[in-house]
XYZ file of C-alpha atoms in Angstrom:
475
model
C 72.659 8.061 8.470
C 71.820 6.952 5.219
C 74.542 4.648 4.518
C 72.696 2.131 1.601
C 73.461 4.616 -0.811
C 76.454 3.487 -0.480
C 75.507 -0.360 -0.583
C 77.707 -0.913 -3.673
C 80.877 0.387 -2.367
C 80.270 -1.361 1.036
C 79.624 -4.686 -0.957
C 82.782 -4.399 -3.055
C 84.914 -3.529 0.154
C 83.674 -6.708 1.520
C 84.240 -8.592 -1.068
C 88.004 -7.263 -1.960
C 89.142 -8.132 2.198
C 87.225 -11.406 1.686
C 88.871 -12.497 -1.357
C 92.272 -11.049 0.051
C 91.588 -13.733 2.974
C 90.674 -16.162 0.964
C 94.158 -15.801 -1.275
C 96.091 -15.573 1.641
C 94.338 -19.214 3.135
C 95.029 -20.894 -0.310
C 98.850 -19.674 -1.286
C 99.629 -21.551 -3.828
C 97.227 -21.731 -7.272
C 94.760 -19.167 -5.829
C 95.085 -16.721 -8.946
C 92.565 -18.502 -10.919
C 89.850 -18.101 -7.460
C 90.793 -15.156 -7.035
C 90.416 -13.546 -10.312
C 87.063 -15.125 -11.255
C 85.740 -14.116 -7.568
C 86.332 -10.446 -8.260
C 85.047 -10.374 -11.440
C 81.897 -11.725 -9.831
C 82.341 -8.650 -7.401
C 82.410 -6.285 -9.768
C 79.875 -7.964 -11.671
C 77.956 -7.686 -8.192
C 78.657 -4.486 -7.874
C 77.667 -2.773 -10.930
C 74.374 -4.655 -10.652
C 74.086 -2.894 -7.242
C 74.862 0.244 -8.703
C 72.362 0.067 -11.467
C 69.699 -0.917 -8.988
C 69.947 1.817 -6.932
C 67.171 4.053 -6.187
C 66.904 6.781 -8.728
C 67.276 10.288 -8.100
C 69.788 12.220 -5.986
C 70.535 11.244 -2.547
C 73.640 12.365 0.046
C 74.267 10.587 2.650
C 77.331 10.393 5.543
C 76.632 14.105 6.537
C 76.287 14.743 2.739
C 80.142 13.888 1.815
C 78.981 11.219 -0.217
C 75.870 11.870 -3.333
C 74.588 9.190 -5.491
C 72.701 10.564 -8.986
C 72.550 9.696 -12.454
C 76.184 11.038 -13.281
C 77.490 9.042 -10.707
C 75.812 6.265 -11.503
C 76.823 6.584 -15.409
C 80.153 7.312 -14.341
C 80.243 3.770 -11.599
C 79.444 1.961 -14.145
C 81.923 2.898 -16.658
C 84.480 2.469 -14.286
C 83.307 -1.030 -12.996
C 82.999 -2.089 -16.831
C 86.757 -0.757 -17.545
C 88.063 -2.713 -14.590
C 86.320 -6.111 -15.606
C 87.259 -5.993 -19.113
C 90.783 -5.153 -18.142
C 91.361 -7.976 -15.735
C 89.976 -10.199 -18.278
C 93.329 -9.168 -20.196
C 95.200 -10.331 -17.662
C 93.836 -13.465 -17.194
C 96.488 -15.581 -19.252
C 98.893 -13.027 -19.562
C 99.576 -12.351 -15.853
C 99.928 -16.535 -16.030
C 102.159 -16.692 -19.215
C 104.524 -13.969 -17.415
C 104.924 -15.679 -13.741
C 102.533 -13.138 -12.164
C 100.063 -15.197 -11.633
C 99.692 -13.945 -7.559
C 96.423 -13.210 -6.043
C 97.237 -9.671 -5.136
C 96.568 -8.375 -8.493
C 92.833 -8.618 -8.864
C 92.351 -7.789 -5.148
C 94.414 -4.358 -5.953
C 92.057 -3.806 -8.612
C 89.222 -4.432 -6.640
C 90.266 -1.339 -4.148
C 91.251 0.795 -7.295
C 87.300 0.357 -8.316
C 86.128 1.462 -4.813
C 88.859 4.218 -4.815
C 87.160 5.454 -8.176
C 83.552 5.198 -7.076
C 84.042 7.023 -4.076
C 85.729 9.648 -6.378
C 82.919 10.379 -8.692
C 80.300 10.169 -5.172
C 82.321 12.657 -3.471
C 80.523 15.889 -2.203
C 82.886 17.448 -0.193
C 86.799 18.165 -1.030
C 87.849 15.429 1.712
C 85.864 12.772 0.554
C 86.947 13.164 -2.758
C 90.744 13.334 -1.117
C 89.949 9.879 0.425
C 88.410 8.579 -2.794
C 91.299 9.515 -5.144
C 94.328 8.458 -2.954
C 92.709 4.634 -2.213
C 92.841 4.745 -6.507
C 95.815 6.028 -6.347
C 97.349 3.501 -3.648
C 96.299 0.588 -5.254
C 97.544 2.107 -8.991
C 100.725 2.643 -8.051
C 101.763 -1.258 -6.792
C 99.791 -2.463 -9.983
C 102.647 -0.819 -11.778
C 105.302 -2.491 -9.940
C 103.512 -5.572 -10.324
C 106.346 -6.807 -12.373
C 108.840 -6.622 -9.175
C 111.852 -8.350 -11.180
C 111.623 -6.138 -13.967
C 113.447 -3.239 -13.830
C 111.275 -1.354 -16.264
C 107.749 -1.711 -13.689
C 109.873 -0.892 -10.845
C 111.069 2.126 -12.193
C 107.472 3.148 -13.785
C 105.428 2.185 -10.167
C 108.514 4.430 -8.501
C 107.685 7.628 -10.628
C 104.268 7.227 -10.741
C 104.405 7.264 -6.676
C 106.755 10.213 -6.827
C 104.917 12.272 -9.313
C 101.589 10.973 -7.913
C 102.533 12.018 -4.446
C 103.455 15.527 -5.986
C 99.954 15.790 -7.654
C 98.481 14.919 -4.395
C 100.414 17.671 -2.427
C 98.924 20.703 -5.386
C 95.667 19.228 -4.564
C 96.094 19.290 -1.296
C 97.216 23.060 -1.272
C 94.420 23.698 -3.542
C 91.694 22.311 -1.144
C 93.219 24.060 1.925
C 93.165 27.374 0.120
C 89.216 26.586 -1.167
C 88.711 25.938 2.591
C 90.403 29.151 4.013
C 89.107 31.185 1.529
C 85.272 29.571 1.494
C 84.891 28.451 5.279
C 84.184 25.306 4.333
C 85.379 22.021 2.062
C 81.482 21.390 1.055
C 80.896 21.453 -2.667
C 77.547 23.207 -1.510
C 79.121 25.524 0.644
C 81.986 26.384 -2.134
C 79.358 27.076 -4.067
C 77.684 29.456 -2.078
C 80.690 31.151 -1.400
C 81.348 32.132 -5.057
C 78.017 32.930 -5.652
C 78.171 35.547 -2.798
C 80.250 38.225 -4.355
C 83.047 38.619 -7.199
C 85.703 35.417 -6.209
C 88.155 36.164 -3.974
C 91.880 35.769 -5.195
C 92.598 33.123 -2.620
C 90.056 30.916 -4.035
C 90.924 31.297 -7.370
C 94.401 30.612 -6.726
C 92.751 27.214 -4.576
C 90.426 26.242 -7.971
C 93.962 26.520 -9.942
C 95.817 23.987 -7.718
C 92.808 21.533 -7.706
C 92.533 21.482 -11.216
C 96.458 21.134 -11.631
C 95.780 17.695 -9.281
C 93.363 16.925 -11.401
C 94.928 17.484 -14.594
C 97.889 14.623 -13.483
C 94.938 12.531 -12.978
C 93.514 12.655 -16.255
C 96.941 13.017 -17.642
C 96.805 16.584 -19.470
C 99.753 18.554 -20.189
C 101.919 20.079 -18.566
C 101.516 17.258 -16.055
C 101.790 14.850 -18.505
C 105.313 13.395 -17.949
C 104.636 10.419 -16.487
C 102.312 9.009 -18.321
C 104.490 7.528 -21.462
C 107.223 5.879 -18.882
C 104.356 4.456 -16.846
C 102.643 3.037 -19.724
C 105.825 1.221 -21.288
C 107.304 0.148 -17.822
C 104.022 -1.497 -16.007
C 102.743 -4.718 -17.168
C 100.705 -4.961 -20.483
C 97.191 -5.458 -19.039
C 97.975 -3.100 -15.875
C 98.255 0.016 -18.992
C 95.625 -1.359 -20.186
C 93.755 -0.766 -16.851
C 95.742 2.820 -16.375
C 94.431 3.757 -19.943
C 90.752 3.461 -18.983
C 89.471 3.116 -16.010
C 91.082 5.761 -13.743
C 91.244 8.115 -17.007
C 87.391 7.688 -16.814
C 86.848 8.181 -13.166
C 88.934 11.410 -13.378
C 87.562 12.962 -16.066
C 83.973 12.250 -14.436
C 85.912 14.155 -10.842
C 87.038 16.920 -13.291
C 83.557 17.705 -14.097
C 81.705 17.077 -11.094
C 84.329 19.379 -9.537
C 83.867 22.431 -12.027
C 80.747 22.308 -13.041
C 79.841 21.647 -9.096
C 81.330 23.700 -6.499
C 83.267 25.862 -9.372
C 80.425 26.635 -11.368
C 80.200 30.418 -10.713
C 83.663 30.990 -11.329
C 83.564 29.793 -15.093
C 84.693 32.149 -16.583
C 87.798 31.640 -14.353
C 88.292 28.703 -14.774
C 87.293 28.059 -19.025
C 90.347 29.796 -19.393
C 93.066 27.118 -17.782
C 90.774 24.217 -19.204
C 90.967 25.522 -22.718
C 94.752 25.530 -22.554
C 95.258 22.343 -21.146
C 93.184 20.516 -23.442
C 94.990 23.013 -26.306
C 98.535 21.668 -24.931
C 96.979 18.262 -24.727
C 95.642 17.890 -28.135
C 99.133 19.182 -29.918
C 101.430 17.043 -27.530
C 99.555 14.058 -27.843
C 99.408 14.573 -31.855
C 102.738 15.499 -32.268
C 104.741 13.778 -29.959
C 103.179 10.062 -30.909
C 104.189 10.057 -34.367
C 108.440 9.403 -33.402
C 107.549 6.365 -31.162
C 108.692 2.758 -32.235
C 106.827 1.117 -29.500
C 103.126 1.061 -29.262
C 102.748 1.172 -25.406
C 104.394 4.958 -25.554
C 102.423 5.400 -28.261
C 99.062 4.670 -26.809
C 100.273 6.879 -24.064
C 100.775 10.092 -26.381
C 97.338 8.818 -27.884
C 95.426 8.654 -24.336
C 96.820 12.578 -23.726
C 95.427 13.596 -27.604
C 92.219 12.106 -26.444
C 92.155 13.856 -22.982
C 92.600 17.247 -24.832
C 89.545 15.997 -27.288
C 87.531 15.295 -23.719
C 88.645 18.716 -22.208
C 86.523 20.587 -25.469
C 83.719 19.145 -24.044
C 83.799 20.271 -20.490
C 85.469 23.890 -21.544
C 81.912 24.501 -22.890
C 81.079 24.200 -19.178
C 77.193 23.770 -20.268
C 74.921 20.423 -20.005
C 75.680 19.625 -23.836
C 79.540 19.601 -22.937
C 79.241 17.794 -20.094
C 77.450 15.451 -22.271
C 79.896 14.988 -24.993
C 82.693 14.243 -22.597
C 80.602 11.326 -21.493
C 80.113 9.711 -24.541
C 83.676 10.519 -25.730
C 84.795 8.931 -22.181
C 82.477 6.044 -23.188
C 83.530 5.538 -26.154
C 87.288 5.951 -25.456
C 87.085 3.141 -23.077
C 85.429 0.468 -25.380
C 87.860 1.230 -28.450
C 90.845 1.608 -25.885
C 90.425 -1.672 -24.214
C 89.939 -3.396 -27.423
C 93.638 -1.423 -28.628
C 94.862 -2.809 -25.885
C 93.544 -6.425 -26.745
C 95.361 -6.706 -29.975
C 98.089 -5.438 -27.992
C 98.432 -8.067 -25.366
C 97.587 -10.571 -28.339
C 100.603 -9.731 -30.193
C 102.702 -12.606 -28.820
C 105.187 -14.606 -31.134
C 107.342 -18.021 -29.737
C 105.689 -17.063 -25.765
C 107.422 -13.939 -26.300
C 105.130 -10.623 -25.713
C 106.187 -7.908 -28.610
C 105.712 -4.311 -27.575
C 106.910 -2.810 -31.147
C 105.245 -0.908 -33.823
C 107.333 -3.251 -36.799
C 105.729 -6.191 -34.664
C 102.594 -5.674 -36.289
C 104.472 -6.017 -39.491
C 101.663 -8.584 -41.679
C 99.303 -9.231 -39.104
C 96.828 -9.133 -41.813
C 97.838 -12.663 -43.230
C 99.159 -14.513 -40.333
C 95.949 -13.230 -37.508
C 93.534 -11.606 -39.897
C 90.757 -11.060 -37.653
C 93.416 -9.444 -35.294
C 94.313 -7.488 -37.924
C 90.667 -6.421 -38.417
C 89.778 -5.534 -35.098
C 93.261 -3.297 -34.597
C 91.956 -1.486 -38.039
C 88.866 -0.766 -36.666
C 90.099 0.875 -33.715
C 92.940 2.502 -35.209
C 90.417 4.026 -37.509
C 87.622 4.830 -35.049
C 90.468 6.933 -32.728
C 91.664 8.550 -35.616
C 87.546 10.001 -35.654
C 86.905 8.583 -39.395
C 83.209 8.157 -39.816
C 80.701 5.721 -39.434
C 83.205 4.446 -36.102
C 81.949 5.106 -32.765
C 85.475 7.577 -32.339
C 84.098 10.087 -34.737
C 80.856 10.412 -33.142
C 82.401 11.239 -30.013
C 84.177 13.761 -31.457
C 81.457 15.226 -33.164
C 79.469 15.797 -30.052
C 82.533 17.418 -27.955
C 83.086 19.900 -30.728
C 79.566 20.901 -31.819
C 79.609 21.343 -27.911
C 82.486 23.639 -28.325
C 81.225 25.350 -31.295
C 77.546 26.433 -29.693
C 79.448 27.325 -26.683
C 81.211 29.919 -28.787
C 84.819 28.402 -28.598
C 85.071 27.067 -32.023
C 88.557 28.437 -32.240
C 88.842 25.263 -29.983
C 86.640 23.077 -32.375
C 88.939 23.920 -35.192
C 92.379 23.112 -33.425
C 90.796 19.546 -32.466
C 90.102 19.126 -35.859
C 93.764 19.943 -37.014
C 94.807 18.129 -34.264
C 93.075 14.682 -35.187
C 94.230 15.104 -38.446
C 97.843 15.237 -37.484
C 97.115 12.246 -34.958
C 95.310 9.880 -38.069
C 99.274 9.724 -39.413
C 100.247 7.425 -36.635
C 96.799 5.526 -36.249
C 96.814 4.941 -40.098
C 100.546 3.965 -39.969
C 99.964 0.945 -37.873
C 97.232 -0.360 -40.010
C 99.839 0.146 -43.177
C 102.762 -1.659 -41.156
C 99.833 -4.739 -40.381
C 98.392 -5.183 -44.354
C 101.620 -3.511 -46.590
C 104.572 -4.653 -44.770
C 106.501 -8.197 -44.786
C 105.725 -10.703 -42.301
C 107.021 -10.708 -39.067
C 105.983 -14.513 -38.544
C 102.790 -16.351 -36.933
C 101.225 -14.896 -33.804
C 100.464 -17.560 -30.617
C 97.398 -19.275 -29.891
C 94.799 -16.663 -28.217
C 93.103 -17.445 -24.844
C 89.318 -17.541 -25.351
C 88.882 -14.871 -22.814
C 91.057 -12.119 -24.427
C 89.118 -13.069 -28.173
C 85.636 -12.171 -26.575
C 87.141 -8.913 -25.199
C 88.920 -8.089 -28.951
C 85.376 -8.977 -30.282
C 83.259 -7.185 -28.156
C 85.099 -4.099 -27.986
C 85.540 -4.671 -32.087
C 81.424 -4.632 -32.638
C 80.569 -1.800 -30.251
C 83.012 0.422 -32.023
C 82.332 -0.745 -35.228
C 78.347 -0.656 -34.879
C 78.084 2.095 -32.478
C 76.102 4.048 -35.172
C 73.403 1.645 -35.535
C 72.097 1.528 -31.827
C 73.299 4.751 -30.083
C 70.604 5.596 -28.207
C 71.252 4.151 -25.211
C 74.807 5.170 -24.729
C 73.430 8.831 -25.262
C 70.463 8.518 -23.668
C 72.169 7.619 -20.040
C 74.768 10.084 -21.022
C 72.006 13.171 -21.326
C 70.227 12.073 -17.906
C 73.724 11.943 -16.222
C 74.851 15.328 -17.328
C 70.875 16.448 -16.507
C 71.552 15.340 -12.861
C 75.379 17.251 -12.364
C 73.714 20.728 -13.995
C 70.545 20.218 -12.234
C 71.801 18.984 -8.936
């Protein structure tokens, strides 16, 4: 068996029931170790990862694959959790949830996700998605006295458990219908002869699982009472990293086992991200606080994603990873400003809180400009490049009916991104912001330049992104 391709996951396993140990020995003031040890982990880990022998490699009776896409799509993920838990560094502190769990929770989120976008077979990636899933939903209860987390970790259980249950269906259909839960095997099976109804019927339910996931529309509904309810820098974490280790399932499942049935299932993707693009557009601009906000935004930008795997070719697949790339940077840094926006130890959630930000935190100001503007896709930011590559995607594919209605769409959507930026430099003062942690400045400022300067050293961002989408068409 060759299990060290699957050193990195091992590793972080270890490390998350160490550190669990180790918070349960100390009690009292072991947030601090614990947080600091598991961003070591998953600085560990991705350092692993990146080491790993290139190539593509199965291993565990080939239920688990390591290539370029996964290890693109690892890294990402290991990245969004860091940065995220960085966020919650002072906040979780300032708020009295200062309690080890937290970053060990994260910690088995990551290794949920990895195993998700490793998975070769139907019940690894089963096993992958619901240890994410586990560990997602008591991150958003985090906040156990507030009403509003226990209410958003409840629904996202329920409607998680719901999502589970289609996939489940799905999978069990793929299997009767195939003779086997292999991605190889599926595979063959479609390539045998004309798709049986069954199996179509099975690819529909899997993609509905997936689709709550990634949150597209129509399974959508959770997402903006999540966001609001859970804890500032767990949305933050809900935003990016499990959006990006979805999205990277979504395609490794379609373009994978589903490949021969495309023309199946182009069809359900181009509506999805067609629903998801007008909701998210639409349905942002009435919202007066910026956490449901940012959750109609993440849905737009799901739909903008979906273009680029609807093309269902290697230059789709490889504008959905840079747009998933570059979603994650400007998104964490949104979030940043977000969780900055504190007045008198008070944490404001509001749109009117950003009222004159521009005079009282100016470089805050700056840095929520720049990614208001980048996700609006205004050029040179790094958001309008990764639009540009999903819908030139879209348009050589021959779906540029699709192109166009992204277009319209992220034209509706640049009201409500350019509305925040006028509430921050046109409107009256809503009074000094607090003191920023040093930690949550260098993620604001690091997110801030790679948007901002994206255009002046892409190459490696696209460069990784070509060889992973090489690897999933190729492998």
């Amino acid at each position: 068996m060759n299990w060290t391709i699957a050193l990195p996951e091992i590793v972080l396993a270890l490390c998350a029931m160490a550190i669990l140990m180790i918070g349960v020995f100390l009690r009292r003031n072991a947030w601090s170790t614990s947080a600091m040890l598991s961003l070591a982990a998953l600085l560990v880990t991705a350092v692993l990862v990146l080491a790993g022998e290139g190539g593509r490699a199965t291993g565990f009776s080939g239920l688990f694959v390591v290539d370029a896409f996964a290890v693109f799509a690892k890294v990402l993920v290991l990245a969004a959790a860091g940065l995220s838990l960085f966020l919650a560094l002072d906040w979780h502190r300032r708020e009295g949830l200062a309690r080890f769990e937290y970053p060990v929770l994260v910690l088995f989120a990551a290794l949920g996700m990895m195993m998700m976008v490793s998975a070769n077979d139907l019940m690894s990636l089963y096993v992958g998605l619901e240890l994410a899933s586990l560990s997602l939903y008591v991150t958003a209860a985090f906040a156990r006295d507030d009403l509003r987390s226990t209410e958003a970790g409840l629904k996202y259980f329920t409607l998680g458990a719901l999502a589970s249950g289609l996939l489940l269906y799905g999978a069990s259909l793929a299997y009767g219908y195939a003779g086997t839960t292999r991605f190889d095997g599926i595979a063959e099976a479609l390539q045998a002869g004309p798709p049986s109804m069954g199996l179509i019927v099975g690819l529909s339910f899997i993609a509905a699982g997936l689709a709550f996931k990634v949150s597209a529309v129509p399974f959508h509904m959770w997402t903006p009472d999540v966001y609001e309810g859970a804890p500032t820098p767990v949305t933050a974490l809900f935003s990016v990293a499990p959006k990006a280790a979805a999205i990277a399932l979504f395609l490794r499942v379609m373009t994978g086992p589903f490949a021969p049935a495309l023309a199946q299932w182009q069809q359900i993707i181009v509506l999805i991200s067609i629903a998801s693009m007008l909701v998210g557009a639409f349905a942002a601009i009435a919202q007066s606080n910026i956490k449901r906000l940012m959750a109609y935004s993440s849905i737009g930008h799901v739909g903008y994603a979906l273009i680029g795997l609807a093309a269902g070719d290697e230059a789709g697949i490889r504008g959905v990873l840079v747009y998933t790339a570059i979603y994650v940077v400007m998104n964490l840094g949104a979030f940043g400003c977000i969780v900055a926006l504190r007045r008198d130890g008070v944490a404001r959630e509001r749109v009117e809180d950003f009222a004159g930000l521009a005079r009282s935190a100016p470089l805050l100001a700056l840095a929520m400009a720049v990614f208001m503007f980048s996700m609006a896709g205004i050029p040179p930011l790094a958001g309008f490049f990764g639009k540009l590559y999903v819908f030139v995607a879209a348009v050589n594919a021959g779906l540029w009916p699709l192109a166009v209605i992204g277009v319209l769409a992220s034209v509706v959507s640049a009201f409500y991104y350019l509305r925040i930026v006028k509430v921050m430099y046109f409107d009256a003062s809503e009074g000094a912001v607090d003191p920023r942690p040093l930690a949550l400045s260098l993620v604001v400022a690091a997110t801030g330049a790679a948007t901002a300067l994206f255009a002046v050293l892409p190459g490696p961002l696209l460069g990784a992104a070509a060889a992973a989408a090489r690897s999933l068409v190729g492998g």
